[in-house]
C-alpha positions in Angstrom: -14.6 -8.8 -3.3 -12.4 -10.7 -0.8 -10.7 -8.0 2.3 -7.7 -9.5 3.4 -4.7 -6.3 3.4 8.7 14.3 -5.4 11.2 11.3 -6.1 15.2 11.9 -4.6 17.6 8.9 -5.8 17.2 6.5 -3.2 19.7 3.4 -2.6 21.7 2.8 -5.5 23.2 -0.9 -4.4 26.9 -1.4 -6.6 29.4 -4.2 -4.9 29.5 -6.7 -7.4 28.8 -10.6 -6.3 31.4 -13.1 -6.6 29.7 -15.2 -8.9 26.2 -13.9 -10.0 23.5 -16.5 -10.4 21.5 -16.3 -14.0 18.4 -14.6 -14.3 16.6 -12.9 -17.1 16.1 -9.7 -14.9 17.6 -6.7 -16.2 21.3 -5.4 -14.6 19.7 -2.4 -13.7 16.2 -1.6 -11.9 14.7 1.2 -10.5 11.5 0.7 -7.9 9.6 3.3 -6.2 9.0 2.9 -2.2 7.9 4.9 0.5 9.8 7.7 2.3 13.5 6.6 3.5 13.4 5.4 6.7 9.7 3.8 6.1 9.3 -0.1 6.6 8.4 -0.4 2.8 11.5 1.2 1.8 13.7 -0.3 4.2 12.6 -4.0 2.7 12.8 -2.6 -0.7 16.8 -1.9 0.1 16.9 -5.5 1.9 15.4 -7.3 -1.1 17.6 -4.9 -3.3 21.1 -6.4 -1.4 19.7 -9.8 -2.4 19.3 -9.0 -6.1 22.4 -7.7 -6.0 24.5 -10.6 -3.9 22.9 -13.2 -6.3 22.2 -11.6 -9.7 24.5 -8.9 -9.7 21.4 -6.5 -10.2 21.7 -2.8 -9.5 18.3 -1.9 -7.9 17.6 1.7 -7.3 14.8 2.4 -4.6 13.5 5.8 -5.4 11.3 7.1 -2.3 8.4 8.9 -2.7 6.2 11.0 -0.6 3.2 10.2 -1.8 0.7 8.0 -3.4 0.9 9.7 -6.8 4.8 10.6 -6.5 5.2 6.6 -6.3 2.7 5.8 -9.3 3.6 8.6 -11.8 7.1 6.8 -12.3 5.3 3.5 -13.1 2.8 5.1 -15.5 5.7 6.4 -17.3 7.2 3.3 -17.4 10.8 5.0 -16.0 10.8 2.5 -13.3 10.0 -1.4 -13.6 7.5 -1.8 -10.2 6.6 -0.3 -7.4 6.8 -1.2 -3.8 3.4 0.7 -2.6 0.5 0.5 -0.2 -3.2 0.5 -0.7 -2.8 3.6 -2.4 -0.9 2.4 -5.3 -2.7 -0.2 -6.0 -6.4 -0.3 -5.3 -7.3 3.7 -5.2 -4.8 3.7 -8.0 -7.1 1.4 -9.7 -10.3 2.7 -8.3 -9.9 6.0 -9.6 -10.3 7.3 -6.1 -9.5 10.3 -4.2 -6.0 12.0 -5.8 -6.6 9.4 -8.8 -9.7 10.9 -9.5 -8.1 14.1 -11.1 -8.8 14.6 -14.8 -5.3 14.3 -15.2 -5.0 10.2 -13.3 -7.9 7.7 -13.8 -8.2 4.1 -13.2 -5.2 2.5 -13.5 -4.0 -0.9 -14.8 -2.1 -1.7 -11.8 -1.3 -5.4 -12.0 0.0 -7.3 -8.6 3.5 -9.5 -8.2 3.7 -9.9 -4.8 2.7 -9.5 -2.0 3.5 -8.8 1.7 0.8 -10.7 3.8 3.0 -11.1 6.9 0.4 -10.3 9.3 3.3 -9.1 12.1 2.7 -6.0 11.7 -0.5 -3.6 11.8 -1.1 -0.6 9.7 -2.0 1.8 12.5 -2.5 5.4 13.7 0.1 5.9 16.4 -0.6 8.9 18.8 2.1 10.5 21.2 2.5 8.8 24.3 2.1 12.0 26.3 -1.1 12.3 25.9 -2.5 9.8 28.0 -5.1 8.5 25.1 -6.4 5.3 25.5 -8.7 4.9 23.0 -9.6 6.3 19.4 -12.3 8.2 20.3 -10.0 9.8 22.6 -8.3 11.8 19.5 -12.0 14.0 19.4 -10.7 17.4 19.4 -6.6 16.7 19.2 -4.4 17.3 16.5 -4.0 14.5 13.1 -2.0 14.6 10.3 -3.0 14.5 6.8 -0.9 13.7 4.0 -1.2 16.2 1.1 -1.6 13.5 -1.8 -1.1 10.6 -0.1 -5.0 9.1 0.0 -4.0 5.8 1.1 -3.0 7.5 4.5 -5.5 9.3 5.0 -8.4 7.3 4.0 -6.2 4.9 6.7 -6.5 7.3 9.5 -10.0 8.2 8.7 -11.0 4.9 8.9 -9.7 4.3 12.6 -11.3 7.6 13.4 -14.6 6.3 11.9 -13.7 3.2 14.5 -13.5 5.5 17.6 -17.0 7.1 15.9 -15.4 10.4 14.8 -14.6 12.0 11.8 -12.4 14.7 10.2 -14.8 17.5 11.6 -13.7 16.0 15.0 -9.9 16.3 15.1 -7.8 19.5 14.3 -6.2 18.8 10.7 -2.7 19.1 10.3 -1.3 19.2 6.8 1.9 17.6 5.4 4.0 17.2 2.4 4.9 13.6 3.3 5.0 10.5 5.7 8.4 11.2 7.2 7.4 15.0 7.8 4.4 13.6 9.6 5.7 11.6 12.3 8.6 14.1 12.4 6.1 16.4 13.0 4.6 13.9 15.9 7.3 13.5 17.5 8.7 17.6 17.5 5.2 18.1 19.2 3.4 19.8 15.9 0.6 17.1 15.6 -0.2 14.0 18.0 -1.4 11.3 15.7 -0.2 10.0 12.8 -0.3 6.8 10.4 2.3 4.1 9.9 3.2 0.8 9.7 3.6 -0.7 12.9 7.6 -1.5 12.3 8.3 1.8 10.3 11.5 2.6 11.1 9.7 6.3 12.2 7.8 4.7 14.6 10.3 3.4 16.4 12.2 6.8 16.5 8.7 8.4 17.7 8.7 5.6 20.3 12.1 6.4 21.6 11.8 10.4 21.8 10.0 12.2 25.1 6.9 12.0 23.8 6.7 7.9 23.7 4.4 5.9 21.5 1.2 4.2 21.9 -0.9 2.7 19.4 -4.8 2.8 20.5 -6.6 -0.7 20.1 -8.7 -2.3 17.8 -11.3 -4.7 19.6 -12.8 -7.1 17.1 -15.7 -8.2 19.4 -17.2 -4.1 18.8 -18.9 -5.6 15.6 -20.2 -2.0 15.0 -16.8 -0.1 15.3 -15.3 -2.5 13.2 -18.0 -1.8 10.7 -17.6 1.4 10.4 -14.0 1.4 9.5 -14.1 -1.2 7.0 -17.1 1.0 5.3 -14.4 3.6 5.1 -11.4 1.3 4.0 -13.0 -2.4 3.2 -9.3 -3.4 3.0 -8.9 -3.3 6.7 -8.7 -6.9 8.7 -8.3 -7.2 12.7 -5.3 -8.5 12.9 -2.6 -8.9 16.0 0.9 -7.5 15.6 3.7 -8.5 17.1 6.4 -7.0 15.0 6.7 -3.3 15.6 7.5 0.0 18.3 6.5 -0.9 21.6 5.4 -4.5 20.4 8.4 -5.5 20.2 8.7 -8.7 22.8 5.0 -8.3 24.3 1.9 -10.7 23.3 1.5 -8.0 20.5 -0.9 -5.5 19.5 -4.6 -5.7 18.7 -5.3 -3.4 15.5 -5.8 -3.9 11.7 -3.8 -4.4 8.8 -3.5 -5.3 5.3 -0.9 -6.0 2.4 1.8 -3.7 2.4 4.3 -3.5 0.6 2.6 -4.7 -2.5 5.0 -4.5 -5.0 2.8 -3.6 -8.4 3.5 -3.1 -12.9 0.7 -2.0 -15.0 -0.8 -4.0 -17.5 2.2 -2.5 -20.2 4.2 -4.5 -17.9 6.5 -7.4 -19.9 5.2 -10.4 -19.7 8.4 -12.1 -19.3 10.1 -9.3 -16.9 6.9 -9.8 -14.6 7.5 -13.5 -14.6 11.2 -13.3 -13.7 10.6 -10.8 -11.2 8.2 -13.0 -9.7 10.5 -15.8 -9.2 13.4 -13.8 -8.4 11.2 -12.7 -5.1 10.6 -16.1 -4.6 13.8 -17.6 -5.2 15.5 -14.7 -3.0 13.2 -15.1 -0.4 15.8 -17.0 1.9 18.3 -13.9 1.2 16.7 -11.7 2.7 14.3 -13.2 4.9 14.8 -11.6 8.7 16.7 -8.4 7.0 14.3 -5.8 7.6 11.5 -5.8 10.2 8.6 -7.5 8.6 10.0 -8.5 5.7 8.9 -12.2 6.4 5.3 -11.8 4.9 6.7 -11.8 1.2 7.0 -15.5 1.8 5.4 -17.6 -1.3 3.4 -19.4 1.5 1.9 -15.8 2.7 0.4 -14.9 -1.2 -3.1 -14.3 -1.4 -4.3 -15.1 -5.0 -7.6 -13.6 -4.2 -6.5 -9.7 -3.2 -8.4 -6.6 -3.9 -6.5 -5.9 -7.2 -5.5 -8.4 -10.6 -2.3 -10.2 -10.4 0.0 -9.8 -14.4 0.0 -12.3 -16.3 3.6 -12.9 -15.6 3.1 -13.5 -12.2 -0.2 -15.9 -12.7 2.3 -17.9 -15.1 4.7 -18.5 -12.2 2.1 -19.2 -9.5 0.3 -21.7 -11.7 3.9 -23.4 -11.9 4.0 -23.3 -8.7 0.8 -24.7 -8.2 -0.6 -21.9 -6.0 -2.9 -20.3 -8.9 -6.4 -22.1 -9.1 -9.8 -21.6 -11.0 -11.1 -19.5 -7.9 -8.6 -17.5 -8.0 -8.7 -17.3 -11.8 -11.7 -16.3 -11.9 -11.7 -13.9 -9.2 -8.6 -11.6 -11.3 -10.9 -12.1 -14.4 -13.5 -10.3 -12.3 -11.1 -7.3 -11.4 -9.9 -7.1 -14.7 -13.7 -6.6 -15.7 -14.0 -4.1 -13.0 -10.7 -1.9 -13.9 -12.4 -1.9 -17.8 -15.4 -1.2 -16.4 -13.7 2.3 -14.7 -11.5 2.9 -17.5 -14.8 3.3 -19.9 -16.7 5.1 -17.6 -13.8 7.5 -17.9 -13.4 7.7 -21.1 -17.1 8.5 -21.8 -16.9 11.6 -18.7 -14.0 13.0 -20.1 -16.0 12.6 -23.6 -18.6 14.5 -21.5 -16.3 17.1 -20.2 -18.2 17.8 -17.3 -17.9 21.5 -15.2 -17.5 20.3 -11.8 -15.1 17.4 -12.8 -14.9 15.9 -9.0 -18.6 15.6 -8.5 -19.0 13.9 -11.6 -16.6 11.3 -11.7 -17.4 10.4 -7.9 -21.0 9.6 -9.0 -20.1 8.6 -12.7 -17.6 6.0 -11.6 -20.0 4.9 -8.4 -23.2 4.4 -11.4 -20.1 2.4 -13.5 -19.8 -0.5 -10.3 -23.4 -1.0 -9.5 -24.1 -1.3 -13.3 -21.6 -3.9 -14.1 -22.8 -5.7 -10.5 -19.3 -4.5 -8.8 -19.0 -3.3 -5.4 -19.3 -0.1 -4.7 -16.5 1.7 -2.4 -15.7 5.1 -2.2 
């Protein structure tokens, strides 16, 4: 497999355009995003002003605090996509971690688009009083940990697994949600926490007394490296220069991957996944530069070969575009196997009902990959 990258009515977007272009988009939409204030929520509003200027679309962002607040809309098909993280998309297909309950699963998550920008970094951000320097510097300091939010905090574990820690390592500090975290950071009640390198959070954090600093990532330490992408196999080196306290410097040197990836489910429409598709396309030049980072939804920035299946809708307009080829083709048959593949070895545990419902899916779904020749995370 290639390794590149509770709901409250969010913005509810109304002027109407002076002459609205056509599209076969529905007038009103609702996405789920990250927390308010969050950099996928703040270019889920920007893209939503764009809709709106040119279609006349209503788009409602709903934010959510966590992985499976953002995906239980989607499963219940009250809202069209999602704008999510690694969470919503690969662990939500994976079955892992919170999707592992007996009441989630694998799911049939199905990819639009994509932001590949490669500005930013996906980092763990530690108070700038501390006088930390590196990751392995957080050994005995206080982390947050989102309470259903995997993505996060398979995230943070990951850079702690590059400074050769662990959760046993670092005092654990629980919260409800991403904003609570870094408010929590910067109020002095925990001193790291995760983020995207331009979340508008981290720039508040990077203003207050405590300052900002985001630890580095060399990519020459082969072995460090290692060990965080054996913890999240997402995770590229990558050089930021988007983000608080990059800002206007030769950037930062840490990880990333896609995020936002905006996400249906295979019970998508065909033709509303098309349209949406080229309406993120077509808008691009609306609402390119509105939010910080927003620039990696560009078509050029796409990677046809990502770590979940793009809809059918989608592959429809790349292939017109002539971006979709028989590599790629074949690698989204390949993760369309791999979601079937999860989704009957669920079937036949629950068939099973087992006592100890965790242990067994963990090592029923991990038999399921190496049986059907699929790699085996989590």
């Amino acid at each position: 497999m290639k390794h590149t990258i509770g709901l409250i009515a969010g913005a509810v977007l109304l002027a109407a355009p002076l002459a609205a272009q056509e599209t076969s988009l529905p007038k009103q939409m609702s996405w789920t995003a990250y927390d308010t204030g969050s950099a996928g929520y703040n270019q889920a509003v920007a893209i939503g002003a764009a809709l709106q200027d040119t279609y006349g679309i209503n788009l409602r962002v709903l934010p959510g605090k966590n992985d499976v607040s953002r995906t239980e809309p989607l499963r219940q098909g009250r809202v069209e996509f999602s704008a999510t993280g690694v969470g919503g998309s690969f662990m939500a297909q994976e079955g892992a971690f919170d999707f592992g309950a007996e009441n989630w699963g694998p799911q049939p998550i199905r990819v639009i688009a994509a932001n590949n920008g490669g500005a930013i970094n996906l980092g763990v951000g530690v108070a700038g009083d501390l006088g930390i320097e590196e990751f392995s510097d957080l050994k005995g300091k206080r982390v947050a940990y989102i309470v259903g939010a995997p993505a996060l905090n398979v995230n943070t574990e990951a850079y702690l697994a590059y400074g050769g820690l662990t959760w046993d390592d670092v005092e654990v500090v629980e919260f409800g949600g991403f904003g609570a975290s870094w408010k929590g950071l910067i109020e002095g009640q925990v001193d790291a926490a995760f983020a995207s390198t331009n979340s508008g959070m981290a720039y508040e954090a990077a203003s207050s007394p405590r300052g900002l600093f985001w630890p580095p990532v060399d990519p020459e330490k082969a072995d460090a490296v290692a060990a965080m992408q054996a913890v999240a196999p997402f995770f590229v080196p990558n050089v930021a220069s988007v983000g608080a306290t990059i800002d206007g410097t030769d950037g930062y040197a840490g990880a990333g991957y896609a995020y936002p990836v905006l996400v249906g489910t295979d019970a998508t429409d065909e033709g509303l996944a098309y349209a949406m598709t080229k309406a993120m396309v077509d808008l691009y030049p609306s609402f390119e530069g509105k939010a910080p980072g927003i620039n990696g939804w560009a078509l050029d920035k796409q990677d046809m070969q990502w770590v979940a299946p793009y809809h059918d809708g989608a592959i429809r307009y790349y292939t017109e575009a002539g971006l979709w080829s028989d590599e790629a083709q074949a690698h989204n048959d390949n993760l369309i196997a791999r979601q079937q593949a999860l989704a009957a070895a669920w079937e036949e545990l629950k068939a099973e009902a087992p006592e100890n419902w965790e242990e067994a899916w963990a090592e029923k779904r991990r038999e399921a990959l190496a049986a059907g020749g699929f790699e085996v995370v989590f």
